[in-house]
Amino acid sequence: MDPNLQTAYPERLTDSNLRLLELAIPPMHDFLNASVRTSISCTLTTFSLDACPAYECISYALDEPLANRGHVENTALVNGIETAVAPNLAHAMRQRIAAVYAEPYRNESGTAWFWIDAVCINQADFEERTIQVSIMHIIYRNAVNVLVWLGPDPDSEVYQVREFFRAILQQYYQMRGHYNYETGFLNRFQHHSLEGTNLPRFEAAIWRATVRFWDRAYFSRSWVIQEIALAKQAEIWCGPTWFTRQELNEKSYFYSRSQLGITLRALRYGTSMIDRSYEGQMLGFMPMRFQALRNILAGDRSEMSVARMYADRLVGASQANTIGEGRTYMLRSFARQLQACFLSETTDPRDRIFVPLVIMKQIASVYGFPELPLSIDYSMPAAMVYQEATTWVIEESGWLGILALMHERRSLKACIDTGTPSWVVDFTASKPSEPYPIRLREEQPGLSQATALCTSSLGPQIKGSILEVSSKRIGTVTHIGNSYNEMIDDADFNRTADLLLTCPAVISCHGRTRIHWWIDTFLCRESARSCDEEARAAFAHWIRWLTWRKIQRESKAGRLTDATDFFRHQLSLLRLAREDESHTIPDYDFWREILPFPAKQDELFKNKTSDVFIPQIPLVGRRLVLLNNLGAPPCPAAKLLAAVPQAVEMGDEVCLVAGSAAPFLLRPG
């Protein structure tokens, strides 16, 4: 160990103790005298978690550009050793020194106790980092106060932003409870019109200052989710200007309600206010800064209620009736928080996974869920951490949508060079500076726009590799999960067929009744290849047929009790329902007109007595795994392969080899 580190960190911490930083407070006249410029000096002392003095946590962003303007201080004396610190942290420590003179828990020797992650944890010791990160929620929850440091304010504009928003909120609260007035006020922000208010036009400098305030690095940090949420008391400082947590909560709430963040995006990207090209796009700063801040800042802060409130707000599990439902909420929340963390900034890329993992471990403890098998381990590379966490979510929930949340995909060459699956995020890639080209869900983007997100092309692409999940092999496509939903919702059967025939893929239903979950068929495992128009058309017909068979079964089983509701919410998505027939289940003639099935399959389809349907698809060279899908065996997917001489059961693998007289069966075990 480096001798300097050994002096500062003589022993490794456990999960029952922590180091506190004793910040030396110089005489006030020396501190305020710019010509003296006393160094920041502190001492580290180890305490038990159960027997430590009152302390504050300092929550900050390492990389705040405004902290690098003017005189940059990047060292501090730690246990007498000059130690490198981030300039923004040095600003935060000096700010706290300036405010600590009047603090009631300042001790008699003229010092105060603080906990700062970058200093109190030996960052060079992966084992210590692993241990301390796992108890960080306890450290923040036990602190008497959390100082949230947004950074210096060299241009003295944050005070103006604070007062400006106080004026906006004052107008808004005067209209609260009067629906028409309140809605009209909010709509003015959404439609870029401030007429009828006493607010300056969007071209005014104060609006750009507002954008710069929310663009501060702190609001893009991953750990902010935990650090603010668990604090008994929090003060938010930006230079000499401070906010209460409630005040920041109200600002976040207003941004969310008024969609002001969307309106101001044009200012952020230097375009005209009337340019609507950014409408509906996801931006990294949006999820974390407005609705998420609203969720974690609001609510009761008493010691007894904070853990449950924190869990309820992040997971929504208070609406669940069973442990199983609550655990499902938790898994989905893990994926959402994972996405938020990938849109945020971290010094260590592993923290993008560890932040939501720590949160989920707390939530599991609050609700009595089984212990999460994942562990925080800084000795593992980031790609392995991500692969382990993602695989666990899929194994536990069966939800493939998590593979569609992350956008920093590996190139095919990188996959081959590293032996890493394409769906594992490339942590070495630089984050894009422009907004992701994702449209709002209501616009039904279909496959073209969905694949353009990750492939930068208008056609489906596959970047190889296989994800091992339990006994299943899940082939990966660049954008898997949501793209299927969008394609089927758009009745884009040809592109669906193209994707399924070209790429390794699986679609699973998990008991859902939505149409896009009915396509629970088989898993193709092969290298990517293009398919011809005839094969794609045949397979598209088969998907239509499979959809109709499912509708028919549900109707006969009496599960479609409300036909009106069913067609309004399901078939309307497929654009197959006619307005004048939305109150009845369409008969065969209706479907025969809409769905152009080949004549040789027409009679088979019309008699509605058989599940047999053999599309004319060139299956040579393909390997198919039959999954539990639309009914008890034998099922449509099995009968699809009626040419196989042996009886086919669930889980069997059928291999069709070029040059072979007949396909043959591979049965596990």
XYZ file of C-alpha atoms in Angstrom:
669
model
C 0.000 0.000 0.000
C 1.083 3.554 -0.716
C 2.643 4.946 2.537
C 0.423 8.019 2.312
C -2.689 5.858 1.992
C -1.525 3.704 4.897
C -1.298 6.834 7.042
C -4.804 7.979 6.108
C -6.388 4.509 6.084
C -4.472 2.342 8.587
C -7.147 -0.386 8.755
C -9.885 -1.716 6.479
C -13.434 -0.821 7.472
C -16.123 -3.439 8.114
C -19.901 -3.240 7.771
C -20.208 -2.152 11.409
C -17.989 0.935 11.407
C -17.196 4.037 9.399
C -14.666 6.842 9.202
C -15.679 10.393 9.959
C -13.827 13.437 8.800
C -12.988 15.984 11.471
C -12.895 19.261 9.601
C -10.599 21.791 11.228
C -12.182 25.212 11.542
C -9.552 27.973 11.260
C -10.003 31.320 12.994
C -12.701 33.284 11.222
C -10.480 36.252 10.335
C -7.942 33.905 8.694
C -10.636 32.075 6.790
C -12.206 35.266 5.478
C -8.847 36.865 4.609
C -8.282 36.059 0.937
C -4.552 36.840 1.220
C -4.017 34.120 3.838
C -5.826 31.330 1.950
C -5.515 28.665 4.633
C -5.435 25.066 3.455
C -8.340 22.732 4.116
C -7.238 20.415 6.908
C -9.002 17.360 8.282
C -8.438 14.204 10.309
C -10.027 10.799 9.771
C -11.234 8.822 12.794
C -12.911 5.406 12.835
C -16.142 4.943 14.809
C -18.682 2.208 15.318
C -21.952 2.796 13.497
C -23.745 2.487 16.827
C -21.492 4.883 18.744
C -20.398 7.817 16.639
C -20.778 11.565 17.111
C -23.390 13.593 15.238
C -22.239 14.146 11.675
C -23.285 15.608 8.353
C -22.994 14.012 4.925
C -21.864 16.099 1.982
C -23.547 15.118 -1.287
C -21.910 16.596 -4.383
C -20.886 15.953 -7.973
C -17.215 15.319 -8.670
C -17.302 16.852 -12.131
C -18.918 20.289 -11.946
C -17.428 22.476 -14.722
C -18.146 25.728 -12.883
C -15.874 24.568 -10.043
C -12.902 24.803 -12.411
C -13.256 28.523 -13.073
C -10.908 30.977 -11.393
C -8.719 29.697 -8.568
C -8.880 25.892 -8.563
C -8.160 24.166 -5.266
C -7.579 20.432 -5.635
C -5.769 19.318 -2.476
C -6.499 19.039 1.236
C -4.481 17.904 4.249
C -5.839 14.530 5.392
C -4.123 13.259 8.553
C -1.336 15.705 7.727
C -0.843 14.267 4.223
C -1.556 16.405 1.172
C -4.311 14.530 -0.662
C -5.955 15.211 -4.018
C -9.617 16.207 -3.883
C -12.013 17.250 -6.628
C -12.248 21.046 -7.008
C -16.006 20.941 -6.461
C -15.511 19.020 -3.208
C -12.999 21.634 -2.064
C -15.630 24.301 -2.770
C -18.177 22.316 -0.749
C -15.814 21.924 2.213
C -15.037 25.643 2.238
C -18.744 26.422 2.045
C -19.350 24.190 5.061
C -16.510 25.804 6.977
C -18.136 29.174 6.326
C -21.461 27.911 7.696
C -20.220 25.716 10.538
C -19.324 28.494 12.972
C -22.911 28.737 14.168
C -23.745 24.994 14.152
C -24.925 23.708 17.552
C -23.089 20.389 17.335
C -19.690 21.935 16.600
C -17.422 20.397 19.216
C -15.318 22.223 21.776
C -12.018 21.888 19.926
C -13.304 23.976 17.041
C -14.044 21.160 14.607
C -17.092 19.462 13.079
C -17.724 15.889 11.892
C -18.576 15.016 8.303
C -18.884 11.965 6.096
C -17.675 12.355 2.496
C -17.482 9.235 0.358
C -14.380 10.215 -1.633
C -12.369 10.861 1.543
C -13.867 8.588 4.206
C -13.651 5.456 2.034
C -10.320 4.169 0.760
C -11.114 4.330 -2.940
C -8.050 2.228 -3.786
C -9.348 -0.710 -1.708
C -12.058 -2.505 -3.719
C -13.049 -4.688 -0.781
C -13.572 -1.689 1.491
C -15.538 0.123 -1.201
C -17.763 -2.918 -1.609
C -18.452 -3.092 2.134
C -19.079 0.613 2.630
C -21.321 1.042 -0.412
C -23.530 -1.751 0.924
C -24.164 0.233 4.144
C -24.236 3.691 2.583
C -28.002 3.920 3.073
C -27.451 3.506 6.825
C -24.768 6.193 6.822
C -27.032 8.705 5.089
C -30.077 7.780 7.138
C -28.197 8.299 10.420
C -26.738 11.684 9.467
C -28.240 14.687 11.243
C -28.157 16.598 7.969
C -27.181 16.167 4.330
C -25.540 19.128 2.655
C -26.388 18.966 -1.043
C -23.752 20.991 -2.852
C -24.722 21.934 -6.414
C -21.478 23.798 -6.996
C -20.250 27.402 -6.945
C -22.180 30.233 -8.547
C -19.496 32.443 -10.124
C -22.047 34.363 -12.214
C -24.373 35.017 -9.243
C -27.443 33.904 -11.196
C -28.814 31.104 -8.981
C -30.336 33.546 -6.503
C -32.245 35.131 -9.417
C -33.432 31.690 -10.559
C -34.663 30.871 -7.064
C -36.623 34.124 -6.749
C -37.967 33.766 -10.299
C -39.412 30.366 -9.554
C -40.834 31.515 -6.272
C -42.787 34.098 -8.292
C -43.982 31.436 -10.772
C -45.078 29.102 -7.996
C -46.871 31.917 -6.214
C -49.016 32.500 -9.331
C -49.593 28.783 -9.733
C -50.664 28.206 -6.136
C -53.166 31.050 -6.370
C -54.916 29.044 -9.100
C -54.714 25.645 -7.411
C -58.156 24.192 -6.841
C -59.651 26.187 -9.739
C -59.364 23.582 -12.482
C -59.871 25.823 -15.526
C -57.457 28.487 -14.332
C -54.867 25.942 -13.201
C -55.053 23.976 -16.458
C -54.885 27.145 -18.522
C -51.808 28.321 -16.651
C -50.035 24.988 -17.187
C -51.025 24.857 -20.857
C -49.330 28.188 -21.496
C -45.976 26.580 -20.737
C -46.744 23.527 -22.856
C -47.745 25.662 -25.847
C -44.830 28.081 -25.558
C -47.141 31.009 -24.833
C -46.934 33.121 -21.696
C -49.652 35.585 -22.677
C -51.904 36.451 -19.779
C -49.139 36.011 -17.221
C -46.722 38.568 -15.870
C -43.771 36.329 -16.742
C -41.039 37.338 -19.212
C -41.011 35.785 -22.678
C -39.011 32.600 -23.157
C -36.342 34.588 -24.983
C -35.468 36.392 -21.727
C -32.106 35.646 -20.115
C -33.700 34.309 -16.919
C -35.068 31.265 -18.763
C -31.603 30.361 -20.028
C -30.313 30.743 -16.481
C -33.042 28.309 -15.408
C -31.869 25.775 -17.995
C -28.281 26.155 -16.776
C -29.427 25.541 -13.203
C -31.028 22.185 -14.061
C -28.048 21.317 -16.262
C -25.706 21.246 -13.273
C -23.788 18.003 -12.949
C -25.360 17.130 -9.602
C -28.767 16.450 -11.134
C -27.208 13.851 -13.435
C -25.568 11.870 -10.628
C -26.698 8.322 -9.917
C -26.271 8.356 -6.145
C -28.496 11.424 -5.717
C -31.483 9.057 -5.673
C -30.343 7.623 -2.374
C -28.509 10.531 -0.802
C -31.381 13.015 -0.830
C -34.147 10.489 -0.327
C -32.820 9.001 2.909
C -31.803 12.245 4.574
C -33.661 13.219 7.750
C -32.873 16.812 6.876
C -31.295 18.263 3.748
C -30.011 21.677 2.741
C -29.401 22.423 -0.926
C -26.669 24.985 -1.562
C -25.467 26.555 -4.792
C -22.794 29.086 -4.042
C -24.196 31.310 -1.269
C -27.816 30.574 -2.282
C -29.697 27.803 -0.503
C -32.948 25.893 -1.037
C -34.964 23.701 1.268
C -35.752 20.186 0.147
C -39.437 21.103 -0.004
C -38.665 24.046 -2.277
C -36.705 21.884 -4.695
C -39.540 19.354 -4.556
C -42.074 22.028 -5.537
C -39.912 23.148 -8.452
C -39.575 19.548 -9.668
C -43.324 19.018 -9.326
C -44.090 22.131 -11.352
C -41.610 21.126 -14.062
C -43.346 17.758 -14.292
C -46.923 19.130 -14.320
C -46.267 21.957 -16.767
C -43.894 19.967 -19.010
C -41.684 23.020 -18.791
C -38.640 20.801 -19.183
C -39.839 19.857 -22.675
C -40.545 23.479 -23.539
C -37.081 24.590 -22.457
C -35.227 21.852 -24.336
C -34.970 24.095 -27.373
C -33.029 26.585 -25.260
C -30.812 23.780 -24.023
C -29.897 22.732 -27.556
C -29.706 26.234 -28.998
C -32.686 25.962 -31.347
C -35.725 28.156 -31.843
C -38.565 27.940 -29.320
C -40.952 27.097 -32.148
C -38.838 24.123 -33.239
C -40.854 21.066 -32.139
C -38.342 18.513 -33.408
C -37.392 17.623 -29.846
C -40.981 16.857 -28.884
C -41.365 13.424 -27.326
C -37.697 12.535 -27.152
C -36.105 11.056 -24.069
C -33.302 13.142 -22.582
C -30.963 11.981 -19.880
C -31.758 14.884 -17.611
C -35.536 14.474 -17.833
C -36.242 11.283 -15.829
C -33.865 12.128 -13.022
C -34.562 15.812 -12.618
C -38.279 16.226 -12.536
C -40.606 13.328 -11.767
C -37.916 11.296 -10.020
C -36.915 14.277 -7.905
C -40.572 14.836 -7.115
C -40.880 11.238 -5.919
C -37.825 11.177 -3.698
C -38.188 14.644 -2.211
C -41.811 14.433 -1.093
C -43.298 12.640 1.882
C -42.874 12.142 5.604
C -39.273 12.226 6.827
C -39.745 10.704 10.284
C -37.315 7.922 11.133
C -40.043 5.280 11.373
C -41.739 6.062 8.073
C -38.882 6.977 5.754
C -37.911 3.438 4.721
C -41.452 2.355 3.829
C -42.291 5.666 2.169
C -39.067 5.517 0.185
C -39.867 2.001 -1.008
C -43.496 2.798 -1.840
C -42.586 5.832 -3.903
C -39.855 4.119 -5.905
C -41.651 0.817 -6.471
C -45.344 1.610 -6.285
C -45.647 -1.625 -4.325
C -48.133 -0.120 -1.894
C -50.712 -0.895 -4.585
C -49.765 -4.578 -4.690
C -51.804 -7.138 -2.782
C -49.348 -10.005 -2.590
C -45.648 -10.578 -2.068
C -45.433 -11.892 -5.614
C -46.998 -8.757 -7.073
C -44.786 -6.560 -4.935
C -41.691 -8.427 -6.062
C -42.738 -7.936 -9.683
C -43.100 -4.201 -9.058
C -39.657 -4.219 -7.491
C -38.053 -5.944 -10.483
C -39.638 -3.508 -12.915
C -38.551 -0.623 -10.699
C -35.011 -2.010 -10.720
C -35.049 -1.860 -14.508
C -36.433 1.686 -14.523
C -33.875 2.874 -11.986
C -31.177 1.110 -14.004
C -32.247 3.083 -17.050
C -32.220 6.331 -15.068
C -28.720 5.551 -13.805
C -27.485 4.846 -17.325
C -28.733 8.278 -18.313
C -26.846 9.785 -15.393
C -23.177 10.320 -14.636
C -20.873 8.214 -12.480
C -17.141 8.249 -11.922
C -17.140 4.444 -11.800
C -19.392 2.790 -14.443
C -20.176 -0.049 -12.022
C -22.096 2.428 -9.903
C -24.697 2.582 -12.670
C -25.731 -0.920 -11.576
C -24.852 -0.730 -7.890
C -27.025 2.349 -7.227
C -30.341 0.658 -8.123
C -29.076 -2.595 -6.602
C -28.544 -0.944 -3.213
C -32.012 0.604 -3.494
C -33.639 -2.725 -4.347
C -31.889 -4.441 -1.440
C -33.369 -1.842 0.895
C -36.816 -2.282 -0.634
C -36.600 -6.069 -0.366
C -35.787 -5.663 3.306
C -38.695 -3.253 3.883
C -41.267 -5.566 2.309
C -39.832 -8.850 3.503
C -38.953 -10.098 0.027
C -36.329 -12.853 -0.296
C -32.745 -11.599 -0.172
C -31.454 -10.490 -3.543
C -28.718 -12.859 -4.754
C -26.715 -10.069 -6.378
C -23.821 -8.578 -4.480
C -21.858 -5.347 -4.702
C -18.351 -6.246 -5.773
C -15.929 -3.632 -7.104
C -13.452 -6.318 -8.123
C -15.736 -7.339 -11.015
C -15.482 -5.538 -14.376
C -18.446 -3.349 -15.297
C -19.585 -5.547 -18.201
C -19.741 -8.614 -15.956
C -21.688 -6.699 -13.294
C -24.229 -5.596 -15.896
C -24.508 -9.074 -17.411
C -25.138 -10.653 -14.006
C -27.766 -8.078 -12.989
C -29.619 -8.225 -16.302
C -29.666 -12.017 -16.373
C -31.066 -12.053 -12.832
C -33.929 -9.698 -13.743
C -34.876 -11.866 -16.731
C -34.646 -15.091 -14.739
C -36.809 -13.669 -11.954
C -39.416 -11.835 -14.014
C -39.209 -13.288 -17.512
C -39.200 -9.701 -18.768
C -37.006 -9.169 -21.816
C -37.795 -5.472 -22.018
C -34.776 -4.682 -19.857
C -32.583 -5.509 -22.859
C -34.180 -2.616 -24.725
C -33.485 0.011 -22.057
C -29.771 0.555 -22.591
C -28.437 2.200 -25.704
C -24.638 2.008 -25.587
C -24.472 -1.248 -27.556
C -21.321 -3.044 -28.589
C -20.338 -3.223 -32.209
C -20.197 -6.626 -33.847
C -16.393 -6.395 -33.986
C -16.244 -5.605 -30.262
C -18.443 -8.623 -29.539
C -16.104 -10.887 -31.474
C -12.934 -9.376 -30.005
C -14.100 -9.550 -26.386
C -16.397 -12.558 -26.524
C -19.086 -10.407 -24.899
C -22.763 -10.594 -25.940
C -24.045 -7.692 -27.998
C -26.712 -6.836 -25.432
C -24.094 -6.092 -22.769
C -23.512 -2.358 -22.607
C -20.236 -1.020 -23.936
C -18.975 0.914 -20.918
C -16.013 2.245 -22.895
C -18.249 4.102 -25.359
C -18.707 7.814 -24.919
C -22.226 8.887 -24.028
C -24.052 10.608 -26.904
C -24.444 14.334 -26.413
C -27.612 14.612 -28.493
C -31.058 13.357 -27.451
C -31.967 9.779 -28.305
C -34.342 9.517 -31.283
C -37.187 7.893 -29.349
C -40.746 9.010 -29.995
C -43.533 8.962 -27.460
C -45.214 5.574 -27.026
C -48.606 6.883 -28.151
C -47.210 7.536 -31.617
C -46.875 3.792 -32.334
C -43.444 4.003 -33.969
C -43.316 0.496 -35.447
C -40.161 -1.394 -36.244
C -38.429 1.162 -38.463
C -38.120 3.856 -35.815
C -37.583 1.335 -33.033
C -34.612 -0.278 -34.733
C -33.265 3.087 -35.844
C -32.708 3.811 -32.160
C -29.949 1.258 -31.843
C -28.909 0.409 -35.387
C -28.952 3.792 -37.128
C -30.742 2.133 -40.045
C -34.305 1.553 -41.119
C -34.034 -2.229 -41.280
C -33.662 -4.803 -38.537
C -30.120 -5.788 -37.675
C -28.721 -8.475 -35.438
C -25.451 -8.184 -33.589
C -25.100 -11.802 -32.608
C -24.624 -13.667 -29.341
C -26.777 -15.588 -26.899
C -28.034 -14.848 -23.407
C -28.122 -17.908 -21.130
C -31.142 -17.729 -18.822
C -31.956 -20.868 -16.829
C -32.571 -23.644 -19.347
C -33.608 -21.330 -22.160
C -31.451 -19.707 -24.765
C -32.629 -16.234 -25.598
C -31.342 -14.910 -28.871
C -30.686 -11.197 -28.855
C -31.590 -8.520 -31.305
C -30.332 -4.971 -30.983
C -33.739 -3.766 -29.800
C -35.643 -6.668 -28.275
C -38.890 -6.673 -26.325
C -40.485 -3.298 -26.919
C -39.967 -3.442 -30.671
C -42.126 -6.559 -30.875
C -44.883 -4.824 -28.956
C -44.722 -1.845 -31.274
C -44.686 -3.958 -34.418
C -47.663 -6.092 -33.453
C -49.574 -3.078 -32.164
C -49.017 -1.526 -35.594
C -50.143 -4.698 -37.390
C -46.716 -4.601 -39.007
C -46.799 -8.335 -39.646
C -44.347 -8.342 -42.541
C -41.628 -6.608 -40.556
C -42.355 -8.845 -37.566
C -41.887 -11.869 -39.777
C -38.730 -10.383 -41.227
C -37.263 -9.847 -37.779
C -38.229 -13.269 -36.456
C -36.886 -15.028 -39.528
C -33.698 -12.993 -39.724
C -32.687 -12.791 -36.067
C -32.471 -15.165 -33.134
C -35.557 -14.223 -31.147
C -38.112 -15.312 -28.583
C -41.415 -13.798 -27.516
C -42.975 -14.952 -24.268
C -46.517 -14.423 -22.982
C -46.322 -14.928 -19.172
C -50.084 -15.212 -18.938
C -50.756 -11.857 -20.588
C -53.825 -11.268 -22.746
C -52.481 -8.471 -24.926
C -52.255 -9.408 -28.571
C -48.542 -8.842 -28.785
C -48.015 -11.426 -26.035
C -50.012 -14.073 -27.903
C -47.248 -14.592 -30.374
C -45.535 -17.147 -28.131
C -44.022 -19.480 -30.645
C -40.533 -20.815 -30.907
C -36.924 -19.793 -30.642
C -34.752 -19.663 -33.759
C -31.045 -20.137 -33.158
C -28.835 -19.376 -36.092
C -26.546 -16.743 -37.453
C -28.241 -13.763 -39.023
C -29.345 -14.180 -42.615
C -31.720 -12.354 -44.867
C -35.010 -13.979 -45.830
C -36.770 -13.690 -49.164
C -40.099 -11.961 -49.719
C -42.004 -15.240 -50.127
C -40.764 -16.621 -46.812
C -41.537 -13.402 -45.010
C -45.051 -13.225 -46.462
C -45.770 -16.845 -45.517
C -44.591 -16.331 -41.982
C -46.576 -13.092 -41.671
C -49.707 -15.045 -42.641
C -48.884 -17.598 -39.974
C -48.623 -14.868 -37.326
C -52.026 -13.542 -38.397
C -53.455 -17.045 -38.188
C -51.979 -17.609 -34.740
C -53.475 -14.329 -33.523
C -56.923 -15.325 -34.808
C -56.719 -18.775 -33.181
C -55.984 -17.144 -29.842
C -58.939 -14.772 -30.189
C -61.144 -17.742 -31.012
C -60.027 -19.770 -28.002
C -60.507 -16.871 -25.629
C -64.008 -16.276 -26.995
C -65.083 -19.928 -26.703
C -63.688 -20.162 -23.190
C -65.843 -17.236 -22.116
C -62.870 -15.104 -21.198
C -63.891 -12.318 -23.559
C -66.925 -11.194 -21.584
C -66.786 -7.580 -22.711
C -66.390 -7.603 -26.469
C -66.707 -3.845 -26.744
C -63.861 -3.225 -24.355
C -61.781 -5.968 -25.924
C -61.981 -4.586 -29.423
C -61.564 -1.012 -28.364
C -58.329 -1.673 -26.514
C -56.918 -4.665 -28.368
C -58.010 -4.944 -31.985
C -58.015 -1.198 -32.450
C -54.263 -1.391 -31.984
C -54.088 -3.862 -34.836
C -56.196 -1.593 -37.025
C -58.344 -4.621 -37.870
C -61.568 -3.604 -36.152
C -64.172 -1.586 -37.992
C -66.014 1.059 -36.066
C -69.478 -0.377 -36.882
C -68.439 -3.898 -35.805
C -66.727 -3.046 -32.542
C -69.603 -4.423 -30.459
C -69.473 -8.013 -31.731
C -66.849 -10.666 -32.285
C -66.205 -10.571 -36.061
C -67.149 -13.725 -37.910
C -64.949 -15.620 -40.315
C -66.050 -13.633 -43.363
C -64.875 -10.433 -41.726
C -61.467 -11.906 -41.058
C -61.340 -13.539 -44.484
C -61.741 -10.103 -46.053
C -59.142 -8.468 -43.855
C -56.521 -11.225 -43.757
C -55.488 -12.521 -47.208
C -54.759 -16.156 -46.354
C -53.588 -18.418 -49.194
C -56.395 -20.370 -50.849
C -54.950 -23.770 -49.883
C -55.177 -22.797 -46.201
C -58.598 -21.207 -46.502
C -60.730 -24.275 -45.765
C -58.513 -25.342 -42.874
C -58.892 -21.911 -41.332
C -62.632 -21.690 -41.962
C -63.702 -24.898 -40.206
C -62.045 -23.732 -36.966
C -61.495 -27.304 -35.800
C -57.778 -27.832 -36.251
C -54.677 -26.131 -34.972
C -52.610 -27.437 -37.865
C -51.058 -24.781 -40.058
C -47.936 -25.356 -42.120
C -46.481 -22.158 -43.565
C -44.259 -22.497 -46.571
C -41.027 -21.415 -44.875
C -37.567 -22.667 -45.852
C -36.632 -24.209 -42.488
C -33.483 -25.974 -43.690
C -30.522 -25.078 -41.515
C -32.658 -23.704 -38.693
C -32.815 -25.029 -35.144
C -36.079 -24.523 -33.305
C -36.776 -24.870 -29.586
C -40.466 -25.414 -28.809
C -41.764 -23.408 -25.872
C -44.901 -23.577 -23.769
C -47.201 -21.325 -25.725
C -50.822 -21.319 -26.803
C -52.084 -24.466 -25.118
C -51.262 -27.926 -23.818
C -49.122 -30.103 -26.077
C -49.391 -30.794 -28.906
C -49.547 -27.101 -29.736
C -49.516 -25.088 -32.973
C -45.770 -24.586 -32.820
C -45.264 -28.334 -32.487
C -47.642 -29.120 -35.343
C -45.804 -26.612 -37.423
C -43.106 -29.278 -37.566
C -45.429 -32.156 -38.407
C -42.833 -33.568 -40.762
C -40.706 -34.643 -37.807
C -41.108 -38.457 -37.565
C -41.056 -38.583 -33.757
C -43.615 -37.073 -31.382
C -42.559 -33.558 -30.437
C -42.948 -32.327 -26.862
C -42.381 -29.054 -25.067
C -38.728 -28.233 -24.689
C -37.617 -30.500 -27.521
C -35.202 -29.158 -30.078
C -35.780 -29.906 -33.743
C -32.809 -29.625 -36.063
C -33.233 -29.344 -39.813
C -29.935 -29.838 -41.569
C -29.216 -29.017 -45.182
C -28.879 -32.196 -47.251
C -30.716 -34.375 -44.724
C -33.685 -36.423 -45.917
C -35.772 -35.465 -42.889
C -35.499 -33.332 -39.778
C -34.477 -35.068 -36.581
C -35.259 -34.582 -32.919
C -32.859 -33.578 -30.139
C -34.446 -34.326 -26.761
C -32.727 -33.091 -23.573
C -31.533 -35.897 -21.320
